[in-house]
Each structure stands twice: as structure tokens, then as C-alpha cells.
Short mmCIF file of C-alpha atoms in Angstrom, two decimals:
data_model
loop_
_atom_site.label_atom_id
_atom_site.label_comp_id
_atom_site.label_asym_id
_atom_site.label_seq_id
_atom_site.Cartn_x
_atom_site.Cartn_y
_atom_site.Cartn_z
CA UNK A 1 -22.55 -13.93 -11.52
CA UNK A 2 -24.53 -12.03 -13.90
CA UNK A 3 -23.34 -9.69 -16.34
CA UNK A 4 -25.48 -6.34 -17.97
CA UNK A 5 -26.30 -9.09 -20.73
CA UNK A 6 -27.64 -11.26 -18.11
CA UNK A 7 -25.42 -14.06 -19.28
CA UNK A 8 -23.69 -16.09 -16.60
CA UNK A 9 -20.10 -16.10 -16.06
CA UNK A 10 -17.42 -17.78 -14.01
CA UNK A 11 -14.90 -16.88 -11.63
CA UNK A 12 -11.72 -15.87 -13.62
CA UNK A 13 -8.39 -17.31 -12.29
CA UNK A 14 -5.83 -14.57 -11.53
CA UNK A 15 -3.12 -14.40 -14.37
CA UNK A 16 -0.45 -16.51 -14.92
CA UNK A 17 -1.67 -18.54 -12.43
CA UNK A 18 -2.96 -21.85 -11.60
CA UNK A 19 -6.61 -22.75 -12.22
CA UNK A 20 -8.07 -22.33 -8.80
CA UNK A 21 -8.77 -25.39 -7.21
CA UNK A 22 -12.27 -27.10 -8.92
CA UNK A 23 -12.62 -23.80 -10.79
CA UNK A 24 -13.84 -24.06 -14.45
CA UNK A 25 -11.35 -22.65 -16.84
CA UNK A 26 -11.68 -19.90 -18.35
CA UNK A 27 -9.56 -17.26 -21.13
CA UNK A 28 -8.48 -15.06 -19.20
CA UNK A 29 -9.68 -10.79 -19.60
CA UNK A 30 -6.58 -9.03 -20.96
CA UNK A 31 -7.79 -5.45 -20.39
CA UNK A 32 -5.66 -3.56 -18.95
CA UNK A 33 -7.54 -2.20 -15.80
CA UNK A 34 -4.85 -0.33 -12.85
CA UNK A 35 -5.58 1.53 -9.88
CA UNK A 36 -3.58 1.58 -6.76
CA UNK A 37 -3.03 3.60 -3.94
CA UNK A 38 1.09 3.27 -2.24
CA UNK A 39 3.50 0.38 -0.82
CA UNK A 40 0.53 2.24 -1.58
CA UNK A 41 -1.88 2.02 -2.50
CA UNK A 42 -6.92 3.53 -2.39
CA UNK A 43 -6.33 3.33 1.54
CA UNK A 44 -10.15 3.49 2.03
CA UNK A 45 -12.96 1.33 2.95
CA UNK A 46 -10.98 -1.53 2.66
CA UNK A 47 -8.16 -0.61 5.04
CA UNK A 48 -6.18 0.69 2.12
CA UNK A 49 -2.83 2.48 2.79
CA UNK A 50 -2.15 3.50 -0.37
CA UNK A 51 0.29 5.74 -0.28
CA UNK A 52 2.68 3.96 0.96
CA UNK A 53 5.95 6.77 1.36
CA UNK A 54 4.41 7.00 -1.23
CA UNK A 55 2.57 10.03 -1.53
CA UNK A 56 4.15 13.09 -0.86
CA UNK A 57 0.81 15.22 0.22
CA UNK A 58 3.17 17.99 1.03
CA UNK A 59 5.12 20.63 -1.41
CA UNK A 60 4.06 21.94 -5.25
CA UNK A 61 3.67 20.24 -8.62
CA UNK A 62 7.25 19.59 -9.53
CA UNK A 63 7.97 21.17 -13.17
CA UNK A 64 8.88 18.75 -16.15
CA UNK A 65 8.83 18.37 -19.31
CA UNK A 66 5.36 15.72 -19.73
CA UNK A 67 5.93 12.95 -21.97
CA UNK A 68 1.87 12.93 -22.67
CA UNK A 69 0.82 14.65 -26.27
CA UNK A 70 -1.30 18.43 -25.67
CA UNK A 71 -3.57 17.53 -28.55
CA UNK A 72 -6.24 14.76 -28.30
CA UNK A 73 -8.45 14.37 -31.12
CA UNK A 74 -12.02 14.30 -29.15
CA UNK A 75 -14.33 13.95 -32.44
CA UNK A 76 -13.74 10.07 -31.65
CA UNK A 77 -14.76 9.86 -27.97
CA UNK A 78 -17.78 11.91 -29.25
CA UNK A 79 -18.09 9.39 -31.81
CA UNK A 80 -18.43 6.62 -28.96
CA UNK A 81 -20.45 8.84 -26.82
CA UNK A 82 -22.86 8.95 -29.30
CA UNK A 83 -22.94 4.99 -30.50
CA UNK A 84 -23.19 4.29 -26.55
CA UNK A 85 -25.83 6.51 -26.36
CA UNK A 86 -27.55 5.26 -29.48
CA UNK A 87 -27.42 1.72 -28.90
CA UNK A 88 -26.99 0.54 -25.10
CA UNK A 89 -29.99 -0.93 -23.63
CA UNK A 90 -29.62 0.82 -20.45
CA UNK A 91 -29.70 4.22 -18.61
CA UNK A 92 -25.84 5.69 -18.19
CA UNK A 93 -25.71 9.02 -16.52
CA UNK A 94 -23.48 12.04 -17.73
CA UNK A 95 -21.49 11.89 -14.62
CA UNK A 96 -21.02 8.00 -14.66
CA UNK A 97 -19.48 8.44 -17.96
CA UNK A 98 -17.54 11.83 -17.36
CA UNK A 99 -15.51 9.46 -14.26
CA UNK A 100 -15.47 5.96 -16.29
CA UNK A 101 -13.24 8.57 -19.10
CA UNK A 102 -11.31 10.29 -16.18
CA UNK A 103 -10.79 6.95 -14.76
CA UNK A 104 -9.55 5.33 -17.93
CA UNK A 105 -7.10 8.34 -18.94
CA UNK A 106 -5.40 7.43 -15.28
CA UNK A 107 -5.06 3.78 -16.38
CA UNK A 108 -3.70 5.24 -19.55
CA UNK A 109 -0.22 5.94 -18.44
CA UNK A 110 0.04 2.13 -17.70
CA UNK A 111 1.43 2.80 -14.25
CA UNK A 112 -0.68 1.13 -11.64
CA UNK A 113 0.38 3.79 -9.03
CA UNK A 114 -1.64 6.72 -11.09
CA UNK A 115 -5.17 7.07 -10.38
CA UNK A 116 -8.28 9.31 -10.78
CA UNK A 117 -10.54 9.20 -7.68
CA UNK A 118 -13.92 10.56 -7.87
CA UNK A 119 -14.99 13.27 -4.80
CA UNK A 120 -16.43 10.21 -3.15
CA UNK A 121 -13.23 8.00 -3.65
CA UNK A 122 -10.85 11.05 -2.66
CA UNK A 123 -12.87 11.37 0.81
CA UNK A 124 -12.39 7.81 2.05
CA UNK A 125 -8.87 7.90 0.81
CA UNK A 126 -7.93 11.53 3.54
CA UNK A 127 -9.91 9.46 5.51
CA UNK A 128 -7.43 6.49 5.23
CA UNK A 129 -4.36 8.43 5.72
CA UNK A 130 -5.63 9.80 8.99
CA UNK A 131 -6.30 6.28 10.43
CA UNK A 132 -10.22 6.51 9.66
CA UNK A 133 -11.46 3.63 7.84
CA UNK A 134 -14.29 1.09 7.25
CA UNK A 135 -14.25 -2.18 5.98
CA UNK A 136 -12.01 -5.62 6.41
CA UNK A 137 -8.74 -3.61 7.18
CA UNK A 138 -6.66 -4.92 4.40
CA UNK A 139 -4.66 -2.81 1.81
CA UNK A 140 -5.11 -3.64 -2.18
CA UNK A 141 -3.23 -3.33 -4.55
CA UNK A 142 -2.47 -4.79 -8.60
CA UNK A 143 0.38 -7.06 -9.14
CA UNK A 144 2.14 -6.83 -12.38
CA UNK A 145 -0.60 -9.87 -13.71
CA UNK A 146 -3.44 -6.90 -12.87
CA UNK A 147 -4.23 -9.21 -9.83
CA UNK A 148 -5.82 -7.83 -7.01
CA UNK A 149 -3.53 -8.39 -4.06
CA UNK A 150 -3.65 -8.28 -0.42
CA UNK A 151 -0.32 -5.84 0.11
CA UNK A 152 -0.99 -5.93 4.26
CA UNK A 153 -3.85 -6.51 6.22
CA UNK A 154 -3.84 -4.07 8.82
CA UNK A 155 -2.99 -4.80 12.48
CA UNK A 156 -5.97 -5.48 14.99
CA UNK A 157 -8.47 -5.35 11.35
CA UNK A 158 -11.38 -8.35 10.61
CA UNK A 159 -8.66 -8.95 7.74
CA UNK A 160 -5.95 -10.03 10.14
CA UNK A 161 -7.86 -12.02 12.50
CA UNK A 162 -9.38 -14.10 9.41
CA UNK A 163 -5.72 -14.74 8.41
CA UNK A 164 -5.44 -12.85 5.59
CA UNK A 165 -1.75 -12.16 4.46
CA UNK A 166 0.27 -10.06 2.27
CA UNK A 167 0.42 -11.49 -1.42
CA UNK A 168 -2.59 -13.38 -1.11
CA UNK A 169 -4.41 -12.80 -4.35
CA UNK A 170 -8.02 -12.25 -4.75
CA UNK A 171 -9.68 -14.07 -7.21
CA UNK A 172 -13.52 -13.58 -6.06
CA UNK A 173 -15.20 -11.12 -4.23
CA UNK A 174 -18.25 -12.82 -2.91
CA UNK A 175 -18.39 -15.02 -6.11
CA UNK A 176 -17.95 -12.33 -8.62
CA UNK A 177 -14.51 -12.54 -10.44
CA UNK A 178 -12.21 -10.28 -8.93
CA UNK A 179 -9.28 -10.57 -11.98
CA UNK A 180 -9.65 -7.13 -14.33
CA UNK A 181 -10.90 -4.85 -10.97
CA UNK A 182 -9.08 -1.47 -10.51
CA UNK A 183 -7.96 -1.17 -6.66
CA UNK A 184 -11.10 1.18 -6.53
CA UNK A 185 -13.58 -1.33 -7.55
CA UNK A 186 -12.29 -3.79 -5.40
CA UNK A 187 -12.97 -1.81 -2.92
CA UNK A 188 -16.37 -0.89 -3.55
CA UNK A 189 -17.09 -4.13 -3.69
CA UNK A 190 -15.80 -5.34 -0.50
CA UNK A 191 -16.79 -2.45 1.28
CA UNK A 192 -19.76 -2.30 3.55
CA UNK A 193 -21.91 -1.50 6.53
CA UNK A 194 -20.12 -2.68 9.91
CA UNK A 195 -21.60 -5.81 10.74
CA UNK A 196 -22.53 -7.34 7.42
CA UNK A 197 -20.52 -9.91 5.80
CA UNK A 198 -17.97 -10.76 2.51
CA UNK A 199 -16.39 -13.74 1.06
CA UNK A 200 -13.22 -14.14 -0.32
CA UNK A 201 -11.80 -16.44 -2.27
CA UNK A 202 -7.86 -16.16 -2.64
CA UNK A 203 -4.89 -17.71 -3.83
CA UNK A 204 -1.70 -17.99 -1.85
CA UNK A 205 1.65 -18.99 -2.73
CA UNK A 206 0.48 -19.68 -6.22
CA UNK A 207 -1.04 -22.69 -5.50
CA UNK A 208 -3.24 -22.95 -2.51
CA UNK A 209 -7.08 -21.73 -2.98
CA UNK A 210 -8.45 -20.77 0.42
CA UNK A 211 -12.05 -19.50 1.06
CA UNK A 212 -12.70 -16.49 3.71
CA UNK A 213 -16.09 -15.41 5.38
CA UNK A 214 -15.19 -11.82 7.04
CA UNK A 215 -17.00 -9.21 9.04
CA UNK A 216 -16.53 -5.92 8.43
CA UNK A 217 -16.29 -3.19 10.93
CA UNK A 218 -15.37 0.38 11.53
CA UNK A 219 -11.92 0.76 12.32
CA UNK A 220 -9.87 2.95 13.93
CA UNK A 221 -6.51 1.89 15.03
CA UNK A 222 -3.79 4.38 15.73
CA UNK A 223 -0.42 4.45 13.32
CA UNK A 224 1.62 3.70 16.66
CA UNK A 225 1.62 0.93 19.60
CA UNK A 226 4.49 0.89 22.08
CA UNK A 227 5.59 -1.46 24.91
CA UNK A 228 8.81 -3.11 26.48
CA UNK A 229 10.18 -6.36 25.65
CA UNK A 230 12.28 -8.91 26.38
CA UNK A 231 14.35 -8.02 29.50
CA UNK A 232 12.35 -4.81 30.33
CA UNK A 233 15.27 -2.49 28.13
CA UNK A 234 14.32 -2.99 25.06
CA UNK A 235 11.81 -0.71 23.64
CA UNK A 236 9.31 -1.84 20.88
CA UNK A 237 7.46 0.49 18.36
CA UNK A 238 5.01 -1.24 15.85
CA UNK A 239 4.13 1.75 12.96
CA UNK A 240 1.11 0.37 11.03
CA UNK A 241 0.86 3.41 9.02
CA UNK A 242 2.40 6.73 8.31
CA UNK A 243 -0.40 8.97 8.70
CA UNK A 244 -1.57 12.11 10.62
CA UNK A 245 -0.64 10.93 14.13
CA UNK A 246 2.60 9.20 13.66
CA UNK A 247 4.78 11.83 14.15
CA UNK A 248 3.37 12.70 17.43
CA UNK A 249 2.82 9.03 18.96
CA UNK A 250 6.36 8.58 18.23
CA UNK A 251 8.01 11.58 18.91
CA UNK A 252 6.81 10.68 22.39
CA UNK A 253 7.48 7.04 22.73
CA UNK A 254 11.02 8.20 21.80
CA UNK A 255 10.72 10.94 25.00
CA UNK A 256 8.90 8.14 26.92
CA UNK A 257 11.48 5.76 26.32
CA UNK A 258 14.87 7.54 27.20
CA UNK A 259 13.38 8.67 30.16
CA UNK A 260 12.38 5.03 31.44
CA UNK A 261 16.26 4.13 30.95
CA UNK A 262 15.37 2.05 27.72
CA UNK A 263 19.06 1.47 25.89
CA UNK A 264 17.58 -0.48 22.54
CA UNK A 265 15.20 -0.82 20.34
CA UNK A 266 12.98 -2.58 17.79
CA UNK A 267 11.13 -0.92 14.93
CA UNK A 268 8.21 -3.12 13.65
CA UNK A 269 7.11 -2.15 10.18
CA UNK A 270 5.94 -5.36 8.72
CA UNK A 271 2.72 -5.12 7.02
CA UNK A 272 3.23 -1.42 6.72
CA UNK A 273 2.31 -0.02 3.28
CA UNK A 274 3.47 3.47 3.54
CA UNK A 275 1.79 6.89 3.99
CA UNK A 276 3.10 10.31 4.04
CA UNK A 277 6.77 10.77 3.25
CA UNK A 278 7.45 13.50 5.21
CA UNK A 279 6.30 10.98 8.45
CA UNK A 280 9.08 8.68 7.21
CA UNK A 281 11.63 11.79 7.22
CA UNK A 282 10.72 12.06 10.63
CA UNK A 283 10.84 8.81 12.10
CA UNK A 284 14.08 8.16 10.87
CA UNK A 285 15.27 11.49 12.25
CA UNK A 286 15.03 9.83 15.84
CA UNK A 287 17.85 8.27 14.84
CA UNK A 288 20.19 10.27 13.27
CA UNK A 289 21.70 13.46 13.04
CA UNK A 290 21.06 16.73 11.67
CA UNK A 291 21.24 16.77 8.10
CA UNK A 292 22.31 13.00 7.79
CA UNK A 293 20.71 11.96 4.06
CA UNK A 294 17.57 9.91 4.21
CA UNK A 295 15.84 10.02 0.72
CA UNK A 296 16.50 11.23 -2.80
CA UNK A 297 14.10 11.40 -5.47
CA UNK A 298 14.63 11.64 -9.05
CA UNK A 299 13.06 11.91 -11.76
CA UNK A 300 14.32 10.31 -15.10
CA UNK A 301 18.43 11.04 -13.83
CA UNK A 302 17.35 14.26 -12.63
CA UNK A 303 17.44 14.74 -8.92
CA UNK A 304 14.29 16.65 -8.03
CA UNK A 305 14.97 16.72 -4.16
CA UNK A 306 16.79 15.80 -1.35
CA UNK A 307 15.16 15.02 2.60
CA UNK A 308 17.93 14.88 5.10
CA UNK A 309 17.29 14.30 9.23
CA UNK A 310 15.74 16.89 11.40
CA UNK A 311 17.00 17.50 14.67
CA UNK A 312 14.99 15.16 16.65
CA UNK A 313 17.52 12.44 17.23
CA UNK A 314 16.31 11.14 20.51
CA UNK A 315 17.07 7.39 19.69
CA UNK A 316 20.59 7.93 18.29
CA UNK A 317 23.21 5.93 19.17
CA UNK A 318 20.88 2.91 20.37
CA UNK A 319 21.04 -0.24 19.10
CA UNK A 320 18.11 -0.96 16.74
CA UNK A 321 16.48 -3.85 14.44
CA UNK A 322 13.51 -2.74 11.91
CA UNK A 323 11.06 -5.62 11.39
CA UNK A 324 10.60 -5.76 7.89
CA UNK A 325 8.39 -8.43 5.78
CA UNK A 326 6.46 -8.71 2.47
CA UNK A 327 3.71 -5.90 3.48
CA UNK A 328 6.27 -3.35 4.14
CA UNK A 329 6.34 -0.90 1.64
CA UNK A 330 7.33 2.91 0.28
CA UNK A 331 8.06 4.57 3.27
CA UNK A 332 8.40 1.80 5.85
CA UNK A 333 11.22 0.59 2.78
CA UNK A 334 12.53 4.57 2.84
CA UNK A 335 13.13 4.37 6.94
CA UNK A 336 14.53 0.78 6.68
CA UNK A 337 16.82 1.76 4.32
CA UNK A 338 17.90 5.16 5.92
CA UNK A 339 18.49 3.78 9.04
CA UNK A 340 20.61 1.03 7.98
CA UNK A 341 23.23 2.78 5.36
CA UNK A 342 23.34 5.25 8.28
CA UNK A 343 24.89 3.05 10.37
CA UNK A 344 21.93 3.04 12.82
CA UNK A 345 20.22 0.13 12.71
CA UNK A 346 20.25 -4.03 10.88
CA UNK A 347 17.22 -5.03 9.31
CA UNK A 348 15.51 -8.53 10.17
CA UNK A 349 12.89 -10.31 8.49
CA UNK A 350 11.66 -11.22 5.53
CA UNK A 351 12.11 -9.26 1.89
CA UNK A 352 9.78 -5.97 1.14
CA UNK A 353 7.07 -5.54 -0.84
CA UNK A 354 9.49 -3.29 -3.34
CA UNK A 355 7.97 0.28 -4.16
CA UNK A 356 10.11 2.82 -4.78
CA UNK A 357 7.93 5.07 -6.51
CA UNK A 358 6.18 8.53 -5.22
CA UNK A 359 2.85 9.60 -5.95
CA UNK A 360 1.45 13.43 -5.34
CA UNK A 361 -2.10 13.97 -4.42
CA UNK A 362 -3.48 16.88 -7.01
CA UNK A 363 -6.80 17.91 -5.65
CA UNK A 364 -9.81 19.34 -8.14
CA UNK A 365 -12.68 22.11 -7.53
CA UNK A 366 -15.63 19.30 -7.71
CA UNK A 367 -13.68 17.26 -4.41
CA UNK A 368 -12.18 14.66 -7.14
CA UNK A 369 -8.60 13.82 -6.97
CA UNK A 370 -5.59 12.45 -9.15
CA UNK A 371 -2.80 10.35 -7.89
CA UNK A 372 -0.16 10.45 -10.48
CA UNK A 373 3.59 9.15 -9.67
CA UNK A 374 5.73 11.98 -10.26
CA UNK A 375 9.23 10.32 -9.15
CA UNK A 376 11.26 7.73 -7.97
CA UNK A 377 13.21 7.75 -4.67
CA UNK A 378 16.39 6.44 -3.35
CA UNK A 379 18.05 5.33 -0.77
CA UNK A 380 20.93 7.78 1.11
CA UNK A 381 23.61 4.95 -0.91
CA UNK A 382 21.28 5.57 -4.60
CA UNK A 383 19.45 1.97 -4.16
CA UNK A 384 16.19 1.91 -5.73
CA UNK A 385 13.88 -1.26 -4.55
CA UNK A 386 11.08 -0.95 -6.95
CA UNK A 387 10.07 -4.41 -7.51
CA UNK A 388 12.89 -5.64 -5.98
CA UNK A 389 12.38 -5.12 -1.98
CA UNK A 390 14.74 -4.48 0.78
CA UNK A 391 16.52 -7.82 1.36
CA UNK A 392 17.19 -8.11 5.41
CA UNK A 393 20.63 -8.25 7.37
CA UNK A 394 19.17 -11.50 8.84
CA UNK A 395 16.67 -13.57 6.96
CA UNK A 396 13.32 -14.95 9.78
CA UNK A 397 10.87 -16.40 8.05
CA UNK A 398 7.58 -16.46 9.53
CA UNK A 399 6.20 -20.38 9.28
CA UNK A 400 2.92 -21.72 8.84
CA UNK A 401 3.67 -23.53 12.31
CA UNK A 402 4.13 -20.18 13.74
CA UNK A 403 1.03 -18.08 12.07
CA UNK A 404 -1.57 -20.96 13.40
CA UNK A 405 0.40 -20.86 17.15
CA UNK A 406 0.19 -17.32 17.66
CA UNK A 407 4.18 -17.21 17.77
CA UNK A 408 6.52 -14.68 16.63
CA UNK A 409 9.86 -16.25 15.47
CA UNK A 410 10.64 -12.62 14.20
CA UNK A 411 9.83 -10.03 16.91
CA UNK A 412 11.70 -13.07 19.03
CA UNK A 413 14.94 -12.97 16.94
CA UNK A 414 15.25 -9.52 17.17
CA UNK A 415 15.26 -9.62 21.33
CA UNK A 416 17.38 -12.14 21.20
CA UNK A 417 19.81 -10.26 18.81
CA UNK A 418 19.58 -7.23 21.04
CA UNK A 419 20.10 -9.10 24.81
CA UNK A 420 23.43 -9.93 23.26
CA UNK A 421 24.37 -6.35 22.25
#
């Protein structure tokens, strides 16, 4: 690719990695670049779910006492303004630099959960949350390494059918090194107009380079599909997403269920990266009682607040598995975990992503947003899974066998589990 000096560069590898396969080598960029939506991830163009149970787009700024100085000695980023203005061979508007400053203060904190989103950004990010997006249909977000990673490539997207999986990491973005992005510019970049085309070329499993030609499209999928399995009593509800219209897609496959005689049930949330908590709170309330604990959040060893069950607890008392895997994040981990040291479900699967982290949205008068992480949650038995994951009741992996035969060794263990209950 070509850089503003117009000197060629190569691909970067992703850190600590191996060299991509017949990939020069290369030193690898040490800045310290973050951006992330939860999970949870920028849920925009890309199919980003950032949020992931992970933003709480509900309640006030919680009071506390801010570990960030009040006095910032600006003389010096005058001083830079000034030398950049001075000496760059190249035009750099006002407003280019007034979000490249917002944008870096986010990154400041270190935490790649806590970003600035210009008005632009902030749009397609509501957009995201409410099921609206355009792109592949995959979620981004940073590894520790500052990799770009595939967190879950959303169900029925361009990014699932091309065989995209959570973990994959990106290492180009058609050709241009994708190590040292933010979420956000990743997602410019592989953004586009439905119809038109962009390569990928990712690592998986640390050692395997793989090379992906995708399509993107406008996509609209809703958070919730629902159908029978198995033996015709066993109800199955894939969430993709908490967003706008989970609570009312489920609320009424829950309704549509119990009426049809339905006496189990499987929760799918692999590949789920999160959304709004308060959707979590009330999925899980289908299954338990009034007031039952289902998340705590604290901040530093203070407990901030406490969301217990509502009363819709149409599902209690059936027998349940949750699908969990390595895209299921933030709030999918929040109702996994509620549901299970409630006594109301077993999870099977494969490990969680591990976020247990929660981000507030705090809007601004020019349509510009910041995503800071304000505190962490736990479960109703005080387990925290951040970067650690929900590890399942009974371990399915999903084999390469079964991803290139269209099979589902997991969705299958949990009917079989259930026929026997």
C-alpha cells in the first residue's frame, strides 16, 4: 500500500503472532491504537454489536470519584498544532484534527472498551443496536495484541456465509495492513456500498492464513428466530443480538410457546456479542422469579447497582440449555450466567468470549458520542468472566468436519440432552 509519504509498505503480521504465511517480515507498530464497541463492541457498518451487555443505554452518569487529572497543560498540543500546521505537506482540516485529539484522549485510558465516536460514527452505531446495518455482518473488536478480531459474524450476514469465525484475526483489509486500526477504522475500511466487494486476509488459530473475497450488503436481520426441534416439544430461540426488538420477539415466542404445549427449551446465543443490558434483564426474567438476582455491577469494590427478575417468568420451571461459544459475549455471558446459578438452566458449548465490563453511551450537542466503561458486572454468585469466559456444563466443540458439512454437533447435543429429561 501506499503511505502519505508515498513510500510502499507491507502487510504487518498481527502481534505475537506467526509471520503470515509467504508474508515479508516486518517490526511490528507498537502504538497503542483501541477502539471497541461490547462482547461489544462499533456495531456499525460492519455488523458490529458492540455493546455487547455491554452498554447500559439506559439510567444517569453514575457519580465517582475520576481517577483522570482536571488540569491538562494545552500550551503543548498548541505547540504540535502549530509544528503540524507549519510543516506537513498536506491539507488537514480543523475538524479532522479536533476528532483525531478526541479520538486519541479515548484511547488514552488504555481500555479498549472506551471510545469517542464522531456524529457520523455515533449514527451507524444506534443504527447497529436497532438491527440496522450495512456491510459484511461481522462484529470487530481489539484483542489484547491490538489485533483486529472477528468477535462474531452475524447470523444470515455475507460474513457468515464466507466462513468467517469468531477469533479470526484480521491482518489485511484489501491489502492494506490491518494491525494498529482502531475498531472504527476497521470499519471504515471494510465498509461499503451493497454490492461491491472486500478482501480479507486473516489468521486463525494462530497459525493458518486464509484469504476471503466478500460481498457486502444491507442487512437487516431481526435479534430473534424461533422454531421447534427435535421431537416437536422442544422450543428453540436463537438471540443474535440484544437490541430494540428483542424484548418483544421474545416475550412472545415465550407466549407462543406455552401455548403450543412446548415443555423445554434451548437458548442459542453463540456468536452473540451483547447489546443493551436491560434486554438481558429481561430475557432472563422468562425464567425466573420476581426479584431472583441476575446482575451486579461494581465499580472498584463498590456495588453501584443491582438488576433482579421482572415478573415475566413465562418459561420457569422448564428445562433449558443456553448455547454458548467463543462469540458470545457481555450480555449473552450475563443471561448464561443468571440462568444457570439460578438453578434454571446448564450451559453447553464451547467457552465465551469473556467481557465482563459495561460501557454507557454519553451523547454530545454536535451528534458525537463517548463510550466510556464505567463498571464491571457480576454474576448473581460474584463471578466476573472478563477475559476469562463462561466455561460450559458440557463441553461440544464445533469441528472443522462439522463447519464444512453444514452440521450442528451443538444445537444436536442439546436435543439430545433434553429428549432424555
Amino acid at each position: 500500500m501506499q503511505n502519505e509519504n508515498n513510500q510502499a509498505s507491507a502487510p504487518v503480521a498481527p502481534r505475537n503472532m506467526p509471520e503470515p504465511i509467504n508474508s515479508p517480515k516486518q517490526p511490528l507498530v507498537t502504538t497503542k491504537r483501541v477502539g471497541l464497541v461490547v462482547v461489544g463492541t462499533l456495531l456499525f457498518a460492519l455488523g458490529l454489536f458492540v455493546g455487547q451487555g455491554r452498554i447500559s443505554l439506559t439510567g444517569q452518569p453514575q457519580s465517582t470519584t475520576s481517577t483522570v487529572s482536571s488540569k491538562i497543560d494545552y500550551s503543548q498540543l498548541d505547540e504540535l498544532y502549530k509544528t503540524l500546521q507549519q510543516n506537513y505537506d498536506g491539507t488537514v482540516s480543523n475538524q479532522k484534527i479536533l476528532d483525531g485529539l478526541k479520538h486519541g484522549m479515548a484511547a488514552s485510558s488504555g481500555d479498549p472498551y472506551t471510545e469517542f465516536m464522531t456524529a457520523e460514527e455515533a449514527k451507524e452505531f444506534s443504527g447497529s443496536l436497532q438491527g440496522t446495518i450495512s456491510g459484511i455482518g461481522a462484529k470487530l473488536e481489539l484483542d489484547d495484541d491490538k489485533n483486529v478480531i472477528i468477535a462474531a459474524p452475524l447470523v444470515g450476514s455475507p460474513a457468515e456465509a464466507a466462513g468467517l469465525r469468531a477469533k479470526d484475526i484480521i491482518v489485511t483489509i484489501d491489502g492494506d495492513s490491518a494491525y494498529g486500526l482502531g475498531v472504527s477504522e476497521a470499519v471504515k475500511k471494510i465498509r461499503g456500498e451493497k454490492g461491491t466487494k472486500v478482501k480479507l486476509s486473516i489468521v486463525r488459530n494462530k497459525s493458518e492464513q486464509l484469504e476471503f473475497t466478500i460481498t457486502r450488503d444491507t442487512i437487516k436481520i431481526p435479534s430473534v428466530v424461533t422454531k421447534t426441534v427435535g421431537d416437536g416439544k422442544i422450543g428453540y430461540i436463537q438471540v443474535s443480538q440484544f437490541s430494540g426488538d428483542t424484548d418483544e420477539l421474545t416475550e412472545k415466542a415465550a407466549d407462543s410457546f406455552k401455548s403450543d404445549g412446548i415443555t423445554k427449551i434451548i437458548l442459542d446465543l453463540r456468536d452473540n456479542p451483547g447489546g443493551e443490558v436491560t434486554t438481558a434483564i429481561n430475557l432472563s426474567s422468562l425464567w425466573l422469579d420476581y426479584g431472583d438476582k441476575i446482575v451486579e455491577q461494581r465499580r472498584g469494590k463498590k456495588v453501584i447497582d443491582t438488576r433482579t427478575a421482572t415478573s415475566l417468568n413465562t418459561l420457569k420451571g422448564l428445562p433449558t440449555v443456553v448455547l454458548l461459544n467463543a462469540g458470545s459475549a457481555s450480555a449473552s455471558e450475563i443471561t448464561g450466567l443468571a440462568l444457570r446459578e439460578n438453578g434454571a438452566a446448564i450451559i453447553m458449548g464451547e467457552k465465551s468470549y469473556g467481557k465482563g465490563v459495561v460501557q454507557q453511551l454519553f451523547p454530545f450537542s454536535d451528534g458525537s458520542s463517548l463510550k466510556v466503561t464505567v463498571a464491571k458486572w457480576y454474576s448473581p454468585k460474584g463471578t466476573n468472566v472478563d477475559k476469562k469466559g463462561v466455561t460450559p456444563d458440557v463441553e461440544v466443540k464445533m469441528t472443522e468436519e462439522a463447519y464444512q458439512g453444514g452440521t450442528d454437533p451443538q444445537l444436536d447435543a442439546a436435543v439430545t440432552y433434553l429428549q432424555k429429561q
